[in-house]
N, CA, C and O atoms as a DFTB+ gen file, in Angstrom:
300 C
 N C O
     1  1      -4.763      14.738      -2.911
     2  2      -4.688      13.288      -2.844
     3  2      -4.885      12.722      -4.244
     4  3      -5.771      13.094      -5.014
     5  1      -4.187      12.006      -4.439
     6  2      -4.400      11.055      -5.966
     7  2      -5.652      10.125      -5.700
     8  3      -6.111       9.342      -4.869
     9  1      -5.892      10.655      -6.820
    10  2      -7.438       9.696      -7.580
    11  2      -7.209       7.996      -8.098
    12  3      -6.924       7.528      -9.201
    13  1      -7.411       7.504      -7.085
    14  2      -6.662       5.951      -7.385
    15  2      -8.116       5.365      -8.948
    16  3      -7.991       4.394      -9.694
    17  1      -8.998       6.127      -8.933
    18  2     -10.587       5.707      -9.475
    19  2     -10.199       6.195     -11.118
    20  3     -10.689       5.574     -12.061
    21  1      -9.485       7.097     -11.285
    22  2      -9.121       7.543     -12.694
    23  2      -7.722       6.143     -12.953
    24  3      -7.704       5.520     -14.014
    25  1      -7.121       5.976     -12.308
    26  2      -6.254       5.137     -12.888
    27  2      -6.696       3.797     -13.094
    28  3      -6.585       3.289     -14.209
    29  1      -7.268       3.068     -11.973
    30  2      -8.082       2.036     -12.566
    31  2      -8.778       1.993     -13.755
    32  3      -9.075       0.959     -14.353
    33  1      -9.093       3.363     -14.169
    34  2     -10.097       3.249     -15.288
    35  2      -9.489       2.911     -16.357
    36  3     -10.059       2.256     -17.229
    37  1      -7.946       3.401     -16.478
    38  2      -7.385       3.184     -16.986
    39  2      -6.910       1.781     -17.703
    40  3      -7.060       1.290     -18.822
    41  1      -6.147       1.323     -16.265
    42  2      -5.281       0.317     -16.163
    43  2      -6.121      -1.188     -15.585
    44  3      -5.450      -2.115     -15.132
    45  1      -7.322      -1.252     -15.656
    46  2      -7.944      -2.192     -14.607
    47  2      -7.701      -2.219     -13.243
    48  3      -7.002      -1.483     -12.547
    49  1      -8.427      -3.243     -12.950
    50  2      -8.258      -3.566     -11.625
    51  2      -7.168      -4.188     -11.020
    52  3      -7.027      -5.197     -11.711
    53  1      -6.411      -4.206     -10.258
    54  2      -5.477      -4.404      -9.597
    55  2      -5.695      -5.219      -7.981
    56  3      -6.497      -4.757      -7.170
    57  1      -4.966      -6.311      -7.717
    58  2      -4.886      -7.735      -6.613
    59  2      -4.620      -6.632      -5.608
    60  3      -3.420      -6.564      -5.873
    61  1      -4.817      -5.495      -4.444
    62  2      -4.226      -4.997      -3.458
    63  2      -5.399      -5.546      -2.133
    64  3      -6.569      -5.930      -2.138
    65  1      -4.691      -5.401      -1.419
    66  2      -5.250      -5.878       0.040
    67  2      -5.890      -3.845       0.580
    68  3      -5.245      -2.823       0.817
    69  1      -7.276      -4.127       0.557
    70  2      -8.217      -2.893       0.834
    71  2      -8.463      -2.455       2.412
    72  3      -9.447      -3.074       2.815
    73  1      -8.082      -1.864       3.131
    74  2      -8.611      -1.955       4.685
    75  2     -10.153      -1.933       4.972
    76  3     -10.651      -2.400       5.997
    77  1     -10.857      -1.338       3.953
    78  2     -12.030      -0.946       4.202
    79  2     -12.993      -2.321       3.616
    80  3     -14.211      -2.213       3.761
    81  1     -12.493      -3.498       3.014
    82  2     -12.913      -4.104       2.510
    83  2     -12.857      -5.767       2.942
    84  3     -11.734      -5.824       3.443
    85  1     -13.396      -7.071       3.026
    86  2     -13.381      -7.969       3.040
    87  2     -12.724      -8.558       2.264
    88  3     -13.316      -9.009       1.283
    89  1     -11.155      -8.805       2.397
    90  2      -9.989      -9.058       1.657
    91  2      -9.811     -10.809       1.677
    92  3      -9.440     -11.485       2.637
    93  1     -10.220     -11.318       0.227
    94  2      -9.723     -13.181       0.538
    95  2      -8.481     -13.382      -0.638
    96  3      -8.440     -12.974      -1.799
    97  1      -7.465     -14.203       0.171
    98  2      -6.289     -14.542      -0.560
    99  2      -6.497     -15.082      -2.000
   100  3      -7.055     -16.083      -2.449
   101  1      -5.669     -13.773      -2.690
   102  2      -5.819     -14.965      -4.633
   103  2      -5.339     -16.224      -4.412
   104  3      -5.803     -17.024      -5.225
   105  1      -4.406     -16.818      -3.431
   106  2      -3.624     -18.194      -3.157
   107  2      -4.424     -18.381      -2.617
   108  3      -5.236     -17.795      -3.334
   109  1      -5.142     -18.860      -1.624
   110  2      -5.635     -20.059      -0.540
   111  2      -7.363     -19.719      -0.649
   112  3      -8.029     -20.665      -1.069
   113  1      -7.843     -18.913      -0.430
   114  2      -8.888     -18.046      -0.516
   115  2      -9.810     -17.584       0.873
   116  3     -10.975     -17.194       0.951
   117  1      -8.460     -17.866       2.234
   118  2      -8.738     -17.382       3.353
   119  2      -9.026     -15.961       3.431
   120  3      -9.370     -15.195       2.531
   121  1      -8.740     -15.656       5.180
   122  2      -8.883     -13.976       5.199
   123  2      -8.787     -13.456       6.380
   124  3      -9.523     -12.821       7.135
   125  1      -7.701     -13.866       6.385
   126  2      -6.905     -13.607       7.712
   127  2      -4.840     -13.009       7.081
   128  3      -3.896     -13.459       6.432
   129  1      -5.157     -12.009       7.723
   130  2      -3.900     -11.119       6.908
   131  2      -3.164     -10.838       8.000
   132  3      -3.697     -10.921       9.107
   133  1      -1.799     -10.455       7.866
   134  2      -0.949      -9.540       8.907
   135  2      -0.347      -8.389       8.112
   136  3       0.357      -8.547       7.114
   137  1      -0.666      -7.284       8.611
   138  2      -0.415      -5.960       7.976
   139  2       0.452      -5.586       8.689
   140  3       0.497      -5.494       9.916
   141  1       1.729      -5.184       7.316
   142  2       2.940      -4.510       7.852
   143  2       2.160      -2.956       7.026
   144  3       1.075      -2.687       6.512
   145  1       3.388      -2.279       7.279
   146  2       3.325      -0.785       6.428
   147  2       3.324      -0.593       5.247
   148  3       2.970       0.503       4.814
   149  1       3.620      -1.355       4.620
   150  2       3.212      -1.439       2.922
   151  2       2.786      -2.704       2.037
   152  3       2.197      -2.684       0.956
   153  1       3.310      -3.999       2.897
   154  2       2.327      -5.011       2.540
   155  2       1.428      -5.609       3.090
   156  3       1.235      -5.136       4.210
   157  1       0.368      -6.935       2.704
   158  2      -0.682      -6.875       3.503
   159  2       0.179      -8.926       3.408
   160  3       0.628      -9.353       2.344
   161  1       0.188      -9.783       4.725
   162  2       0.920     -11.235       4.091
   163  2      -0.659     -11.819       5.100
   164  3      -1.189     -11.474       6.156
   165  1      -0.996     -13.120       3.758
   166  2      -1.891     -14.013       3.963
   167  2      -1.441     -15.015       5.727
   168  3      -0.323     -15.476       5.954
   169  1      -1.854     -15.048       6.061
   170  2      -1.705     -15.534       7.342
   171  2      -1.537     -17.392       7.369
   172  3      -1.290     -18.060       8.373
   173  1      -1.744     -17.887       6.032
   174  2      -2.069     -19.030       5.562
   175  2      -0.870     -19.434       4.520
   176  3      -0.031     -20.279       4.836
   177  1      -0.858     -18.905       3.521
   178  2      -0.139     -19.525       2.479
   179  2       1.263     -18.317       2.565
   180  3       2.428     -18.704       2.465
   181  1       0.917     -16.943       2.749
   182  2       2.262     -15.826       3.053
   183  2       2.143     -15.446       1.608
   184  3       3.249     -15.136       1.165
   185  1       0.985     -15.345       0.537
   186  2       0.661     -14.468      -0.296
   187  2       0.990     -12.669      -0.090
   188  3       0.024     -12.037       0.338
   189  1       1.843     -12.134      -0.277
   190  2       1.722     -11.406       0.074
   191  2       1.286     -10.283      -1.265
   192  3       1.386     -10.416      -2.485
   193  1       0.751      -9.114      -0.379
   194  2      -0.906      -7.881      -1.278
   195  2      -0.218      -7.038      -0.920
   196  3       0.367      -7.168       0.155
   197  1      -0.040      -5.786      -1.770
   198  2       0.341      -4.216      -1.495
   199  2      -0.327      -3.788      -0.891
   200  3      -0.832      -4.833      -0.484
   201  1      -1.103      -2.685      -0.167
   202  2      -1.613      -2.160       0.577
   203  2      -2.485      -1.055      -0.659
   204  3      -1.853      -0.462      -1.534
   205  1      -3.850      -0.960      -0.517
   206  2      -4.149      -0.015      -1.512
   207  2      -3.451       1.300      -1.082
   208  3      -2.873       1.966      -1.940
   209  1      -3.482       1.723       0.284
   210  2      -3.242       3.024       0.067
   211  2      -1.935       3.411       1.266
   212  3      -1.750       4.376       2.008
   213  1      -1.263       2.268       1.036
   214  2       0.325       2.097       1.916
   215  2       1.146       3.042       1.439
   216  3       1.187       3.387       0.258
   217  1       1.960       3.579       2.519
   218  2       3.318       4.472       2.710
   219  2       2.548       5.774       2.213
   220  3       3.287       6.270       1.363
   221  1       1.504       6.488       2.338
   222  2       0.863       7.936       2.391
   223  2       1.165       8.862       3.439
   224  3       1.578      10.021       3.393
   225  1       0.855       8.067       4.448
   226  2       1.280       8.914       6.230
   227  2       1.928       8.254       6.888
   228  3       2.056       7.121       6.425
   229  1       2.578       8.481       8.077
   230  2       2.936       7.770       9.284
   231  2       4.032       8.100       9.970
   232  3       4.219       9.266       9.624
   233  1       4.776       7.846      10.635
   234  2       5.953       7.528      11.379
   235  2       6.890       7.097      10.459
   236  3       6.644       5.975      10.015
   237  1       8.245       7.824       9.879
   238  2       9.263       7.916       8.768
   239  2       8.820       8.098       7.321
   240  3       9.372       7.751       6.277
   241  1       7.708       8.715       7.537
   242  2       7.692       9.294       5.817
   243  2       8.119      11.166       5.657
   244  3       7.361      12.128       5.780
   245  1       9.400      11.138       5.388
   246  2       9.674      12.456       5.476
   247  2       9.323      13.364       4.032
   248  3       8.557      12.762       3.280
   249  1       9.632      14.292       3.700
   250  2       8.972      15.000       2.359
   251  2       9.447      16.481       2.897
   252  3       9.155      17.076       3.934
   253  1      10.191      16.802       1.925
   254  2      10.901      18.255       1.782
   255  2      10.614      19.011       1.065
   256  3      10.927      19.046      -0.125
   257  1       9.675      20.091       1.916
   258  2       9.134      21.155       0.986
   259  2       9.894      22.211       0.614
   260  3       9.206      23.220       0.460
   261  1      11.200      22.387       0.383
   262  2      11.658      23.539      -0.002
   263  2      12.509      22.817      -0.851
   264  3      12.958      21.675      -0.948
   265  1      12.594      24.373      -1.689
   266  2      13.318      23.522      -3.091
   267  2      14.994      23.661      -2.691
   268  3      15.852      23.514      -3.561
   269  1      15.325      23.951      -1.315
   270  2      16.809      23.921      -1.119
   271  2      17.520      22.669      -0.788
   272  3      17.081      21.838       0.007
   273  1      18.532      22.579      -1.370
   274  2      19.792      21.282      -1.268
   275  2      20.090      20.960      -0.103
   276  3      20.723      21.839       0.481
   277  1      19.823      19.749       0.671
   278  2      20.680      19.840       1.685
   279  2      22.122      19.321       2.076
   280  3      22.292      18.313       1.390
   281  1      23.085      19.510       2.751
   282  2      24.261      18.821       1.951
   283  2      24.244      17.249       3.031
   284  3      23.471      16.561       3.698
   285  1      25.209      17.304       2.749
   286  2      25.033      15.454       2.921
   287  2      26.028      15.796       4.261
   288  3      26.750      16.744       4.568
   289  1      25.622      14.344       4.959
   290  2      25.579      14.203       6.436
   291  2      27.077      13.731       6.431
   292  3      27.424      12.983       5.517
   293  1      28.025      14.123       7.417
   294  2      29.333      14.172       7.637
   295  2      29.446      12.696       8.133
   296  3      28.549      12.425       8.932
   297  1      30.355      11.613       7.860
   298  2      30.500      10.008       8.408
   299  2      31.322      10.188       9.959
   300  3      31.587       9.195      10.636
């Protein structure tokens, strides 16, 4: 898993909508969200926040572990 804690150190801190955290809009400064799969939208103004740790797992994230070609799908 990537170390999101080394890159911040880096790069600062970064505006993402946290699940584990008490999230208030940089626009309005509510906190009430609707979470899709990779963004997080203010329920108020429609600010919309990346997800800290969006599109990792789920339902259509595919990933091909072999280093073979596959050929392309016939129309």
């Amino acid at each position: 898993m990537y170390n999101f804690g080394i890159r911040q150190a880096h790069t600062g801190y970064r505006v993402a909508y946290r699940p584990d955290q008490t999230n208030h809009c940089p626009g309005c400064g509510q906190s009430h969200w609707m979470l899709g799969r990779l963004t997080a939208e203010c329920a108020f103004c429609g600010t919309a926040l990346p997800l800290n740790a969006g599109g990792a797992s789920g339902t259509g994230l595919f990933r091909r572990s072999t280093g073979k070609t596959v050929p392309p799908l016939a129309a």
